[in-house]
Short mmCIF file of C-alpha atoms and ligand atoms in Angstrom, two decimals:
data_model
loop_
_atom_site.label_atom_id
_atom_site.label_comp_id
_atom_site.label_asym_id
_atom_site.label_seq_id
_atom_site.Cartn_x
_atom_site.Cartn_y
_atom_site.Cartn_z
CA MET A 12 -28.34 6.82 1.43
CA SER A 13 -31.27 5.27 3.33
CA ARG A 14 -29.65 1.82 3.35
CA GLY A 15 -26.12 1.27 4.58
CA SER A 16 -24.87 0.82 8.12
CA GLU A 17 -25.82 2.81 11.19
CA PHE A 18 -22.53 1.92 12.81
CA VAL A 19 -19.19 1.77 11.02
CA VAL A 20 -15.79 0.90 12.40
CA VAL A 21 -12.76 1.97 10.38
CA ALA A 22 -9.48 0.30 11.34
CA ASN A 23 -6.33 -0.56 9.44
CA ARG A 24 -7.02 -4.29 9.83
CA LEU A 25 -10.25 -6.21 9.52
CA PRO A 26 -11.24 -8.11 12.67
CA VAL A 27 -10.66 -11.49 11.01
CA ASP A 28 -7.62 -13.57 10.07
CA ARG A 29 -7.46 -16.05 7.24
CA ASN A 30 -6.43 -19.54 8.31
CA VAL A 31 -5.97 -22.51 6.06
CA GLY A 32 -7.83 -25.51 7.48
CA ALA A 33 -6.70 -29.14 7.47
CA ASP A 34 -8.58 -29.57 4.19
CA GLY A 35 -6.43 -26.87 2.60
CA VAL A 36 -9.37 -24.45 2.29
CA PRO A 37 -8.75 -20.92 3.60
CA ARG A 38 -11.34 -19.68 6.11
CA TRP A 39 -11.82 -16.46 8.04
CA ARG A 40 -11.68 -16.53 11.81
CA ARG A 41 -12.34 -13.71 14.21
CA SER A 42 -9.02 -12.19 15.36
CA PRO A 43 -8.22 -12.67 19.02
CA GLY A 44 -8.10 -9.62 21.24
CA GLY A 45 -10.26 -7.30 23.28
CA LEU A 46 -10.99 -4.64 20.69
CA VAL A 47 -12.76 -7.07 18.40
CA SER A 48 -14.71 -8.80 21.16
CA ALA A 49 -15.80 -5.45 22.63
CA ILE A 50 -17.00 -4.10 19.33
CA ALA A 51 -18.49 -7.29 17.84
CA PRO A 52 -21.69 -7.21 19.97
CA VAL A 53 -22.27 -3.54 19.11
CA MET A 54 -21.73 -4.39 15.46
CA ARG A 55 -24.36 -7.11 15.56
CA ARG A 56 -26.90 -5.00 17.45
CA ARG A 57 -26.55 -2.06 15.11
CA LYS A 58 -26.04 -3.90 11.84
CA GLY A 59 -22.54 -2.52 11.72
CA THR A 60 -19.85 -2.66 9.07
CA TRP A 61 -16.12 -2.94 9.69
CA ILE A 62 -13.85 -1.37 7.09
CA GLY A 63 -10.25 -2.59 7.02
CA TRP A 64 -7.43 -4.33 5.21
CA THR A 65 -7.15 -8.13 5.04
CA GLY A 66 -3.41 -8.09 5.67
CA ALA A 67 -2.54 -9.36 2.18
CA PRO A 68 -1.12 -6.88 -0.33
CA ASP A 69 -2.65 -6.45 -3.78
CA GLU A 70 -5.88 -8.19 -2.86
CA GLN A 71 -9.21 -6.76 -4.00
CA LEU A 72 -12.07 -8.52 -2.21
CA GLU A 73 -15.80 -7.85 -2.30
CA PRO A 74 -17.58 -7.09 1.00
CA PHE A 75 -18.55 -10.24 2.90
CA GLU A 76 -20.25 -11.39 6.11
CA GLU A 77 -18.43 -13.24 8.87
CA ASP A 78 -19.28 -13.95 12.48
CA GLY A 79 -22.38 -11.75 12.28
CA MET A 80 -20.41 -8.73 11.05
CA SER A 81 -20.38 -7.07 7.63
CA LEU A 82 -16.80 -6.71 6.51
CA HIS A 83 -15.66 -4.26 3.87
CA PRO A 84 -12.11 -4.96 2.68
CA ILE A 85 -9.84 -2.12 1.57
CA ALA A 86 -7.08 -2.99 -0.86
CA GLN A 87 -3.46 -1.94 -0.33
CA SER A 88 -0.80 -2.45 -2.95
CA ALA A 89 2.55 -3.93 -1.94
CA GLN A 90 4.08 -0.49 -2.38
CA GLU A 91 1.44 1.11 -0.17
CA VAL A 92 2.05 -1.46 2.52
CA GLU A 93 5.70 -0.50 2.39
CA LEU A 94 5.16 3.27 2.38
CA TYR A 95 1.90 3.82 4.29
CA TYR A 96 1.97 0.92 6.77
CA GLU A 97 5.59 -0.07 7.36
CA GLY A 98 6.73 3.45 6.46
CA PHE A 99 4.70 6.40 7.69
CA SER A 100 2.68 4.47 10.28
CA ASN A 101 5.43 2.35 11.78
CA ALA A 102 8.70 4.09 10.95
CA THR A 103 7.46 7.69 11.40
CA LEU A 104 4.42 7.94 13.70
CA TRP A 105 5.10 4.94 15.94
CA PRO A 106 8.55 6.11 17.17
CA LEU A 107 7.52 9.79 17.23
CA TYR A 108 4.49 9.05 19.43
CA HIS A 109 6.55 6.81 21.74
CA ASP A 110 8.92 9.49 23.03
CA VAL A 111 11.25 9.09 20.02
CA VAL A 112 12.76 5.96 21.60
CA ALA A 113 13.84 5.20 18.02
CA THR A 114 14.55 7.88 15.42
CA PRO A 115 11.50 8.64 13.24
CA VAL A 116 11.92 8.58 9.46
CA TYR A 117 10.53 11.67 7.71
CA ASP A 118 9.99 10.77 4.07
CA ARG A 119 7.72 12.57 1.63
CA ALA A 120 6.86 9.49 -0.42
CA MET A 121 5.71 7.79 2.79
CA TRP A 122 3.55 10.77 3.65
CA ASP A 123 1.98 10.81 0.17
CA ALA A 124 1.06 7.14 0.54
CA TYR A 125 -0.41 7.82 4.01
CA VAL A 126 -2.66 10.52 2.54
CA ARG A 127 -3.68 8.27 -0.37
CA VAL A 128 -4.56 5.26 1.76
CA ASN A 129 -6.36 7.38 4.38
CA ARG A 130 -8.48 8.82 1.57
CA ARG A 131 -9.39 5.35 0.39
CA PHE A 132 -10.63 4.42 3.87
CA ALA A 133 -12.58 7.70 4.16
CA GLU A 134 -14.25 7.19 0.78
CA ALA A 135 -15.27 3.66 1.70
CA ALA A 136 -16.75 4.85 5.00
CA ALA A 137 -18.64 7.63 3.21
CA LYS A 138 -20.16 5.04 0.91
CA VAL A 139 -21.08 2.48 3.56
CA ALA A 140 -22.52 4.70 6.32
CA SER A 141 -26.27 5.38 6.46
CA LYS A 142 -27.58 8.88 7.10
CA ASN A 143 -26.49 10.26 10.50
CA ALA A 144 -24.56 7.05 11.20
CA ILE A 145 -21.91 6.67 13.87
CA VAL A 146 -18.41 6.11 12.50
CA TRP A 147 -15.62 5.05 14.84
CA VAL A 148 -12.10 5.41 13.43
CA GLN A 149 -9.27 3.53 15.14
CA ASP A 150 -5.67 4.49 15.69
CA TYR A 151 -2.61 6.23 14.36
CA GLN A 152 -2.66 4.71 10.87
CA LEU A 153 -5.88 6.63 10.07
CA GLN A 154 -5.56 10.08 11.61
CA LEU A 155 -6.58 11.91 8.43
CA VAL A 156 -9.80 9.93 8.00
CA PRO A 157 -12.00 12.05 10.34
CA GLN A 158 -11.45 15.25 8.35
CA MET A 159 -11.63 13.56 4.94
CA LEU A 160 -14.84 11.81 5.92
CA ARG A 161 -16.45 14.93 7.32
CA GLU A 162 -15.85 16.74 4.04
CA LEU A 163 -17.64 13.93 2.20
CA ARG A 164 -20.37 13.32 4.78
CA PRO A 165 -21.06 16.18 7.18
CA ASP A 166 -24.14 14.35 8.52
CA LEU A 167 -22.10 11.66 10.30
CA ARG A 168 -21.03 11.51 13.95
CA ILE A 169 -17.37 10.69 13.88
CA GLY A 170 -15.32 9.33 16.76
CA PHE A 171 -11.60 8.62 16.78
CA PHE A 172 -9.63 6.58 19.30
CA LEU A 173 -5.84 6.62 19.54
CA HIS A 174 -4.46 3.39 21.05
CA ILE A 175 -0.91 4.68 21.45
CA PRO A 176 0.40 7.69 23.39
CA PHE A 177 -0.06 11.20 22.03
CA PRO A 178 3.24 13.07 22.31
CA PRO A 179 3.94 16.39 23.99
CA VAL A 180 4.12 19.56 21.88
CA GLU A 181 7.93 19.56 21.81
CA LEU A 182 8.10 16.17 20.08
CA PHE A 183 5.07 16.48 17.80
CA TRP A 184 6.57 19.71 16.53
CA GLN A 185 9.22 17.69 14.63
CA LEU A 186 6.64 16.29 12.24
CA PRO A 187 6.81 18.08 8.87
CA TRP A 188 3.08 17.39 8.39
CA ARG A 189 2.07 18.29 11.93
CA ARG A 190 -0.70 20.68 10.90
CA ARG A 191 -2.29 18.21 8.53
CA ILE A 192 -2.43 15.49 11.17
CA LEU A 193 -3.99 17.79 13.71
CA GLU A 194 -6.58 19.04 11.22
CA GLY A 195 -7.26 15.43 10.29
CA LEU A 196 -8.10 14.53 13.88
CA LEU A 197 -10.21 17.67 14.30
CA GLY A 198 -12.64 16.26 11.76
CA ALA A 199 -13.94 14.05 14.60
CA ASP A 200 -16.62 15.04 17.13
CA LEU A 201 -14.82 13.09 19.84
CA VAL A 202 -11.11 12.27 19.95
CA GLY A 203 -10.36 9.58 22.54
CA PHE A 204 -7.01 8.89 24.19
CA GLN A 205 -5.78 6.36 26.73
CA LEU A 206 -4.87 8.97 29.35
CA PRO A 207 -5.94 12.50 30.30
CA GLY A 208 -2.35 13.69 29.74
CA ALA A 209 -2.53 12.69 26.08
CA ALA A 210 -5.84 14.53 25.64
CA ALA A 211 -4.24 17.58 27.26
CA ASN A 212 -1.28 17.33 24.85
CA PHE A 213 -3.73 17.34 21.96
CA VAL A 214 -5.64 20.40 23.20
CA ARG A 215 -2.37 22.23 23.85
CA LEU A 216 -1.15 21.47 20.34
CA CYS A 217 -4.37 22.72 18.77
CA ARG A 218 -3.87 25.97 20.60
CA ARG A 219 -0.18 26.36 19.79
CA LEU A 220 -0.19 25.14 16.22
CA LEU A 221 -3.62 26.16 14.96
CA ASP A 222 -4.40 29.01 17.31
CA ALA A 223 -7.70 27.28 18.01
CA ARG A 224 -9.95 28.39 20.84
CA PHE A 225 -10.21 25.84 23.57
CA THR A 226 -11.23 24.89 27.09
CA LYS A 227 -9.56 22.20 29.16
CA GLN A 228 -11.09 19.31 27.20
CA ASP A 229 -12.63 20.92 24.11
CA VAL A 230 -11.32 22.52 20.96
CA PHE A 231 -13.50 24.92 18.97
CA TRP A 232 -12.79 24.38 15.32
CA ASP A 233 -14.65 25.06 12.13
CA ASP A 234 -17.83 26.08 14.01
CA ARG A 235 -17.85 22.79 15.87
CA VAL A 236 -16.83 21.52 19.29
CA VAL A 237 -14.26 18.74 19.18
CA ARG A 238 -14.10 16.90 22.51
CA ALA A 239 -10.81 15.42 23.67
CA ARG A 240 -11.27 12.82 26.42
CA ALA A 241 -9.50 9.88 28.02
CA PHE A 242 -10.95 6.35 27.79
CA PRO A 243 -8.40 3.88 29.17
CA ILE A 244 -8.84 0.65 27.23
CA SER A 245 -9.03 -2.68 29.01
CA VAL A 246 -9.33 -6.43 28.51
CA ASP A 247 -12.14 -8.90 27.96
CA VAL A 248 -12.45 -10.17 31.53
CA GLY A 249 -15.20 -12.64 30.61
CA GLU A 250 -13.09 -14.31 27.92
CA LEU A 251 -10.10 -14.64 30.26
CA ASN A 252 -12.32 -15.98 33.05
CA ASP A 253 -13.60 -18.67 30.72
CA LEU A 254 -10.04 -19.59 29.75
CA ILE A 255 -8.73 -19.92 33.30
CA GLY A 256 -11.76 -22.02 34.21
CA ARG A 257 -10.88 -24.62 31.60
CA GLU A 258 -9.43 -27.88 32.84
CA ASP A 259 -6.97 -28.12 29.94
CA VAL A 260 -5.65 -24.60 30.64
CA LEU A 261 -5.09 -25.40 34.33
CA GLU A 262 -3.34 -28.63 33.41
CA ARG A 263 -1.20 -26.82 30.89
CA ALA A 264 -0.17 -24.23 33.52
CA GLN A 265 0.94 -27.05 35.79
CA GLU A 266 2.76 -28.75 32.95
CA ILE A 267 4.67 -25.54 32.14
CA ARG A 268 5.81 -25.28 35.75
CA THR A 269 6.91 -28.90 35.80
CA ASP A 270 8.75 -28.51 32.51
CA LEU A 271 10.58 -25.53 34.01
CA GLY A 272 11.78 -27.71 36.88
CA ASP A 273 9.41 -26.09 39.39
CA ALA A 274 11.62 -22.99 39.36
CA THR A 275 10.24 -19.55 40.16
CA VAL A 276 8.94 -18.21 36.85
CA LEU A 277 9.39 -14.66 35.61
CA LEU A 278 7.40 -13.98 32.44
CA GLY A 279 7.47 -11.38 29.66
CA VAL A 280 4.90 -11.37 26.82
CA ASP A 281 5.28 -8.70 24.17
CA ARG A 282 5.26 -8.02 20.49
CA LEU A 283 8.93 -7.80 19.62
CA ASP A 284 9.03 -4.00 19.71
CA TYR A 285 11.66 -1.49 20.85
CA THR A 286 9.06 0.33 22.95
CA LYS A 287 8.55 -2.69 25.21
CA GLY A 288 11.83 -2.52 27.14
CA ILE A 289 12.70 -6.18 26.54
CA THR A 290 16.47 -5.63 26.51
CA GLN A 291 16.34 -3.61 29.76
CA ARG A 292 14.50 -6.37 31.64
CA LEU A 293 16.79 -9.11 30.31
CA GLN A 294 19.85 -7.09 31.19
CA ALA A 295 18.59 -6.56 34.75
CA PHE A 296 17.78 -10.25 35.10
CA GLY A 297 21.17 -11.24 33.64
CA GLU A 298 22.99 -9.06 36.16
CA LEU A 299 21.02 -10.57 39.04
CA VAL A 300 22.10 -14.02 37.89
CA GLU A 301 25.68 -12.89 37.39
CA GLU A 302 25.84 -11.40 40.87
CA GLY A 303 24.44 -14.58 42.40
CA HIS A 304 21.12 -13.10 43.60
CA ILE A 305 19.33 -15.54 41.32
CA LYS A 306 20.62 -19.10 40.88
CA PRO A 307 20.19 -21.12 37.68
CA GLY A 308 17.54 -23.72 38.35
CA GLN A 309 15.88 -21.69 41.12
CA ALA A 310 14.39 -19.02 38.87
CA VAL A 311 13.88 -18.83 35.16
CA PHE A 312 12.87 -16.05 32.78
CA VAL A 313 10.37 -16.94 30.05
CA GLN A 314 10.22 -14.29 27.33
CA ILE A 315 7.63 -14.59 24.58
CA ALA A 316 8.44 -12.14 21.79
CA THR A 317 5.69 -12.25 19.19
CA PRO A 318 7.01 -11.52 15.68
CA SER A 319 6.05 -8.01 14.61
CA ARG A 320 6.75 -5.60 11.70
CA GLU A 321 9.56 -7.82 10.55
CA ARG A 322 10.29 -5.84 7.40
CA VAL A 323 11.00 -2.60 9.27
CA GLU A 324 14.75 -2.21 9.79
CA GLN A 325 14.63 -1.13 13.42
CA TYR A 326 12.69 -4.28 14.28
CA GLN A 327 15.29 -6.46 12.58
CA LEU A 328 18.07 -4.74 14.52
CA LEU A 329 16.19 -5.15 17.79
CA ARG A 330 15.67 -8.84 17.17
CA GLU A 331 19.40 -9.31 16.63
CA GLU A 332 20.18 -7.33 19.78
CA ILE A 333 17.78 -9.36 21.95
CA GLU A 334 18.91 -12.67 20.56
CA GLN A 335 22.56 -11.79 21.18
CA LEU A 336 21.77 -10.77 24.73
CA VAL A 337 19.81 -13.96 25.44
CA GLY A 338 22.61 -16.03 23.89
CA ARG A 339 25.24 -14.27 25.98
CA ILE A 340 23.34 -14.55 29.28
CA ASN A 341 22.45 -18.21 28.67
CA GLY A 342 25.94 -18.97 27.42
CA GLU A 343 27.54 -17.54 30.55
CA HIS A 344 25.15 -18.69 33.23
CA SER A 345 23.07 -21.68 32.19
CA GLU A 346 23.78 -25.14 33.50
CA ILE A 347 22.92 -28.38 31.74
CA GLY A 348 19.16 -28.74 31.93
CA PHE A 349 18.81 -25.23 33.42
CA PRO A 350 18.86 -22.42 30.88
CA VAL A 351 18.28 -19.14 32.74
CA ILE A 352 16.23 -17.59 29.92
CA HIS A 353 13.68 -19.33 27.71
CA TYR A 354 13.20 -17.08 24.71
CA MET A 355 10.46 -17.82 22.18
CA HIS A 356 10.11 -15.80 19.01
CA SER A 357 6.66 -16.99 18.04
CA SER A 358 3.00 -16.40 18.72
CA TYR A 359 0.66 -18.56 20.77
CA ASP A 360 -3.08 -19.03 21.08
CA ARG A 361 -5.05 -17.38 23.87
CA ALA A 362 -5.32 -20.58 25.91
CA GLU A 363 -1.54 -21.00 25.97
CA LEU A 364 -1.13 -17.36 27.00
CA ALA A 365 -3.61 -17.82 29.85
CA ALA A 366 -1.72 -20.93 31.00
CA LEU A 367 1.54 -18.95 30.94
CA TYR A 368 -0.04 -16.17 33.03
CA LEU A 369 -1.17 -18.78 35.56
CA ALA A 370 2.28 -20.34 35.65
CA ALA A 371 4.13 -17.04 36.20
CA ASP A 372 5.19 -15.93 39.68
CA VAL A 373 6.35 -12.53 38.44
CA MET A 374 4.95 -10.84 35.34
CA VAL A 375 7.51 -8.38 33.99
CA VAL A 376 6.10 -5.47 31.95
CA THR A 377 8.78 -2.83 31.37
CA PRO A 378 7.93 -0.65 28.35
CA LEU A 379 9.87 2.56 27.76
CA ARG A 380 6.52 3.98 26.63
CA ASP A 381 3.17 2.25 26.05
CA GLY A 382 -0.30 3.67 25.43
CA MET A 383 -1.89 1.22 27.84
CA ASN A 384 -0.39 -2.33 27.86
CA LEU A 385 -3.03 -5.01 27.89
CA VAL A 386 -0.65 -7.79 28.93
CA ALA A 387 -0.43 -6.29 32.43
CA LYS A 388 -4.23 -6.21 32.72
CA GLU A 389 -4.60 -9.72 31.27
CA TYR A 390 -2.22 -11.08 33.91
CA VAL A 391 -4.25 -9.43 36.66
CA ALA A 392 -7.54 -10.65 35.17
CA CYS A 393 -6.21 -14.23 35.13
CA ARG A 394 -4.95 -14.28 38.74
CA LYS A 395 -8.21 -15.12 40.47
CA ASP A 396 -6.06 -17.09 42.91
CA LEU A 397 -4.57 -13.75 44.11
CA ARG A 398 -1.06 -15.12 43.58
CA GLY A 399 1.77 -13.66 41.54
CA ALA A 400 3.31 -10.19 41.34
CA LEU A 401 3.25 -7.60 38.59
CA VAL A 402 6.35 -5.52 37.84
CA LEU A 403 5.09 -2.56 35.81
CA SER A 404 6.82 0.33 34.10
CA GLU A 405 5.79 3.84 35.09
CA PHE A 406 5.70 4.65 31.39
CA THR A 407 2.68 2.50 30.57
CA GLY A 408 -0.89 3.78 30.53
CA ALA A 409 -1.79 0.85 32.77
CA ALA A 410 0.41 2.25 35.56
CA ALA A 411 -2.11 5.01 36.16
CA GLU A 412 -4.74 2.44 37.13
CA LEU A 413 -2.60 -0.31 38.67
CA LYS A 414 -0.03 1.71 40.57
CA ARG A 415 -1.29 0.71 44.02
CA GLY A 416 -0.92 -2.98 43.38
CA ALA A 417 1.98 -3.22 40.98
CA PHE A 418 5.70 -3.10 41.72
CA GLN A 419 6.35 0.08 39.77
CA VAL A 420 9.61 0.63 37.99
CA ASN A 421 11.53 3.04 35.77
CA PRO A 422 12.94 0.66 33.12
CA TYR A 423 15.77 3.05 32.25
CA ASP A 424 17.11 2.57 35.79
CA ILE A 425 18.67 -0.89 35.61
CA ASP A 426 19.67 -0.93 39.29
CA GLY A 427 16.16 0.12 40.26
CA LEU A 428 14.75 -2.56 37.99
CA LYS A 429 16.97 -5.19 39.64
CA GLY A 430 15.81 -4.11 43.10
CA THR A 431 12.17 -4.19 42.04
CA LEU A 432 12.50 -7.64 40.46
CA MET A 433 13.96 -8.93 43.72
CA ALA A 434 11.21 -7.28 45.77
CA ALA A 435 8.58 -8.89 43.54
CA LEU A 436 10.33 -12.26 43.74
CA ASN A 437 10.45 -12.05 47.52
CA ALA A 438 6.90 -10.82 48.11
CA GLU A 439 5.05 -12.99 50.63
CA PRO A 440 1.74 -14.57 49.60
CA ALA A 441 -0.18 -12.16 51.85
CA GLU A 442 1.42 -9.16 50.14
CA GLN A 443 0.83 -10.67 46.70
CA ALA A 444 -2.84 -11.13 47.57
CA ARG A 445 -3.22 -7.61 48.92
CA ARG A 446 -1.72 -6.10 45.79
CA MET A 447 -3.54 -8.40 43.41
CA ARG A 448 -6.89 -7.67 45.04
CA VAL A 449 -6.70 -3.90 44.42
CA MET A 450 -5.58 -4.40 40.83
CA ARG A 451 -8.29 -6.97 40.14
CA ARG A 452 -10.99 -4.68 41.47
CA ARG A 453 -9.98 -2.03 38.97
CA VAL A 454 -9.64 -4.35 35.97
CA ILE A 455 -12.87 -6.25 36.63
CA GLU A 456 -14.89 -3.05 37.06
CA HIS A 457 -13.35 -1.39 34.03
CA ASP A 458 -13.27 -4.04 31.35
CA VAL A 459 -13.24 -3.54 27.62
CA ASP A 460 -17.03 -3.59 27.27
CA ARG A 461 -17.26 -0.65 29.59
CA TRP A 462 -14.55 1.11 27.59
CA ALA A 463 -16.50 0.73 24.33
CA GLN A 464 -19.78 1.73 25.95
CA GLU A 465 -18.30 4.84 27.55
CA PHE A 466 -16.72 5.96 24.31
CA LEU A 467 -19.87 5.42 22.28
CA SER A 468 -22.20 7.05 24.78
CA GLU A 469 -19.93 10.10 24.92
CA LEU A 470 -19.91 10.19 21.13
CA GLU A 471 -23.68 9.90 20.87
CA ASN A 472 -24.46 12.33 23.65
CA PRO A 473 -23.30 15.77 22.54
CA ALA A 474 -25.79 17.41 24.91
CA ARG A 475 -23.21 17.46 27.66
CA SER A 476 -20.82 19.78 25.83
CA ALA A 477 -21.20 23.44 25.06
CA PRO A 478 -22.45 24.48 21.61
CA ALA A 479 -19.85 26.05 19.37
CA GLU A 480 -21.37 29.55 19.60
CA GLN A 481 -20.44 29.59 23.27
CA ALA A 482 -16.80 29.18 22.49
CA PRO A 483 -14.69 31.31 24.79
CA PRO A 484 -12.42 33.96 23.34
CA ALA A 485 -8.95 32.82 22.34
CA LEU A 486 -6.55 32.81 25.25
CA GLU A 487 -2.94 33.76 25.17
CA GLY A 488 -0.73 30.72 25.40
C1 GDG B 515 -1.41 -1.28 21.25
C2 GDG B 515 -0.74 -0.23 22.15
C3 GDG B 515 -2.51 -0.65 23.86
C4 GDG B 515 0.77 -10.94 22.53
N1 GDG B 515 1.40 -12.05 22.11
C5 GDG B 515 0.44 -12.89 21.68
C6 GDG B 515 -0.80 -12.26 21.84
N2 GDG B 515 -0.56 -11.08 22.37
C7 GDG B 515 -1.62 -10.14 22.73
C8 GDG B 515 -1.60 -9.81 24.20
C9 GDG B 515 -2.35 -8.49 24.22
C10 GDG B 515 -1.97 -7.88 22.87
O1 GDG B 515 -1.46 -8.93 22.06
C11 GDG B 515 -0.88 -6.85 23.03
O2 GDG B 515 -1.44 -5.70 23.55
P1 GDG B 515 -0.57 -4.60 24.28
O3 GDG B 515 -1.51 -3.59 24.85
O4 GDG B 515 0.27 -5.25 25.31
O5 GDG B 515 0.41 -3.97 23.19
P2 GDG B 515 0.31 -3.46 21.63
O6 GDG B 515 0.24 -4.60 20.70
O7 GDG B 515 1.48 -2.58 21.44
O8 GDG B 515 -1.06 -2.62 21.55
C12 GDG B 515 -1.01 -0.55 23.61
C13 GDG B 515 -3.19 -1.54 22.85
O9 GDG B 515 -2.85 -1.18 21.50
C14 GDG B 515 -4.71 -1.48 22.97
O10 GDG B 515 -5.19 -0.18 22.89
O11 GDG B 515 -2.71 -1.18 25.15
O12 GDG B 515 -0.44 0.45 24.44
O13 GDG B 515 0.66 -0.16 21.90
O14 GDG B 515 -3.73 -8.69 24.23
O15 GDG B 515 -2.23 -10.85 24.92
N3 GDG B 515 -1.97 -12.84 21.52
C15 GDG B 515 -1.92 -14.10 21.01
N4 GDG B 515 -0.73 -14.75 20.80
C16 GDG B 515 0.46 -14.19 21.13
O16 GDG B 515 1.52 -14.81 20.97
N5 GDG B 515 -3.08 -14.71 20.68
#
């Protein structure tokens, strides 16, 4: 056990994507996104290993090196992808943890696959980690890994971070395997959430379901202290700064505006997901056009909906619903050369996204529930010019940090949403600048590097929390 990695990240997906080059040869490329760029430097410094799936079913690959990181692929059969990933992760946990905005599927075969695949990840981590290593497990697909790994390797320090919301007791209670999930998470030394409210939900559940002793932020379990803390994730400000400093990106932003007829641009960028409130924002916009508050040609809505989880039924239904709505609104209100909505069901590279952020007068982020929402923070990070307005749902994690600068909205309230869109559209440059400045201060000071550092230093510094023997007596709850 003397060799192996001192730092191990366990995530459903590896941090690389396979692209086929012009010569027809497949190559790995680092996946875009903040999580990977925040963790990659730590990985290099600590000779880390990342354990994850390549994204292709039925593929058994040997460990390999890429971009200075050791990568350890985990195989998933086509059936496991269907039951563990599309099933229990995305048809059960995802809707349950997002306020049940869609109905969760409770299926025993899906659960069995979730247990099986989680065990495979835990066994790989147990094999790869050096003595007393740090293991950082990511997200809802792998909630059983902390406990399974601790049983195999009690010497490790195990951290877990949940990227999505953690539901209140009343909703979590529905889950037939609720106890198992909670015990799974309690295998960690530190369980991280986006918001303090989610950490509080977790502590409350441990008390109610497991009768565990607790303090406000700690659970005493199995002779250990399990810390529950909030670490709001953020974006890679440096990467975005580089992008918006590029001549080609600035030119592209200008070109987008020209192509849109120099209309006022409202922008939405989301994975096509029912949690993101895409239909609500399009409905509100459609009504504003219908009522004459917005004229075709004067303002235009650009909605990027990145394809996501396309084999899950609820995602197929949502796509049909959105496309019908866009078709209806455009059919009724567009004029030749002036569609009121530009809807793109595809994904773009980071430079194109940055150009879109620069071209947008109003960024519209209206999730019904969202752990954080990085798009909102990316928009703010890109608007060095202090122009533009952010319309932001109260139900995003980001709202907690950006509430002073954003135009906050309850996306269920379509009239309220319409009023807020108009207020954002009509904001004077001085007001835009005032709002943008406060939001930028927050995002720049709390970027994704800081997020990773704060999580890891909390994980590595147990001195600050009370030893298990000092656990308080159980309280009535
Ligand atoms: C989960 C939680 C939490 C989007 N389209 C394209 C593209 N994107 C990028 C965005 C952004 C990311 O994907 C989406 O992040 P979000 O935070 O908005 O949403 P989720 O995917 O649901 O993320 C969320 C997050 O995890 C992190 O903890 O904030 O609450 O649900 O970075 O820019 N990127 C590229 N092309 C696209 O077309 N390259």
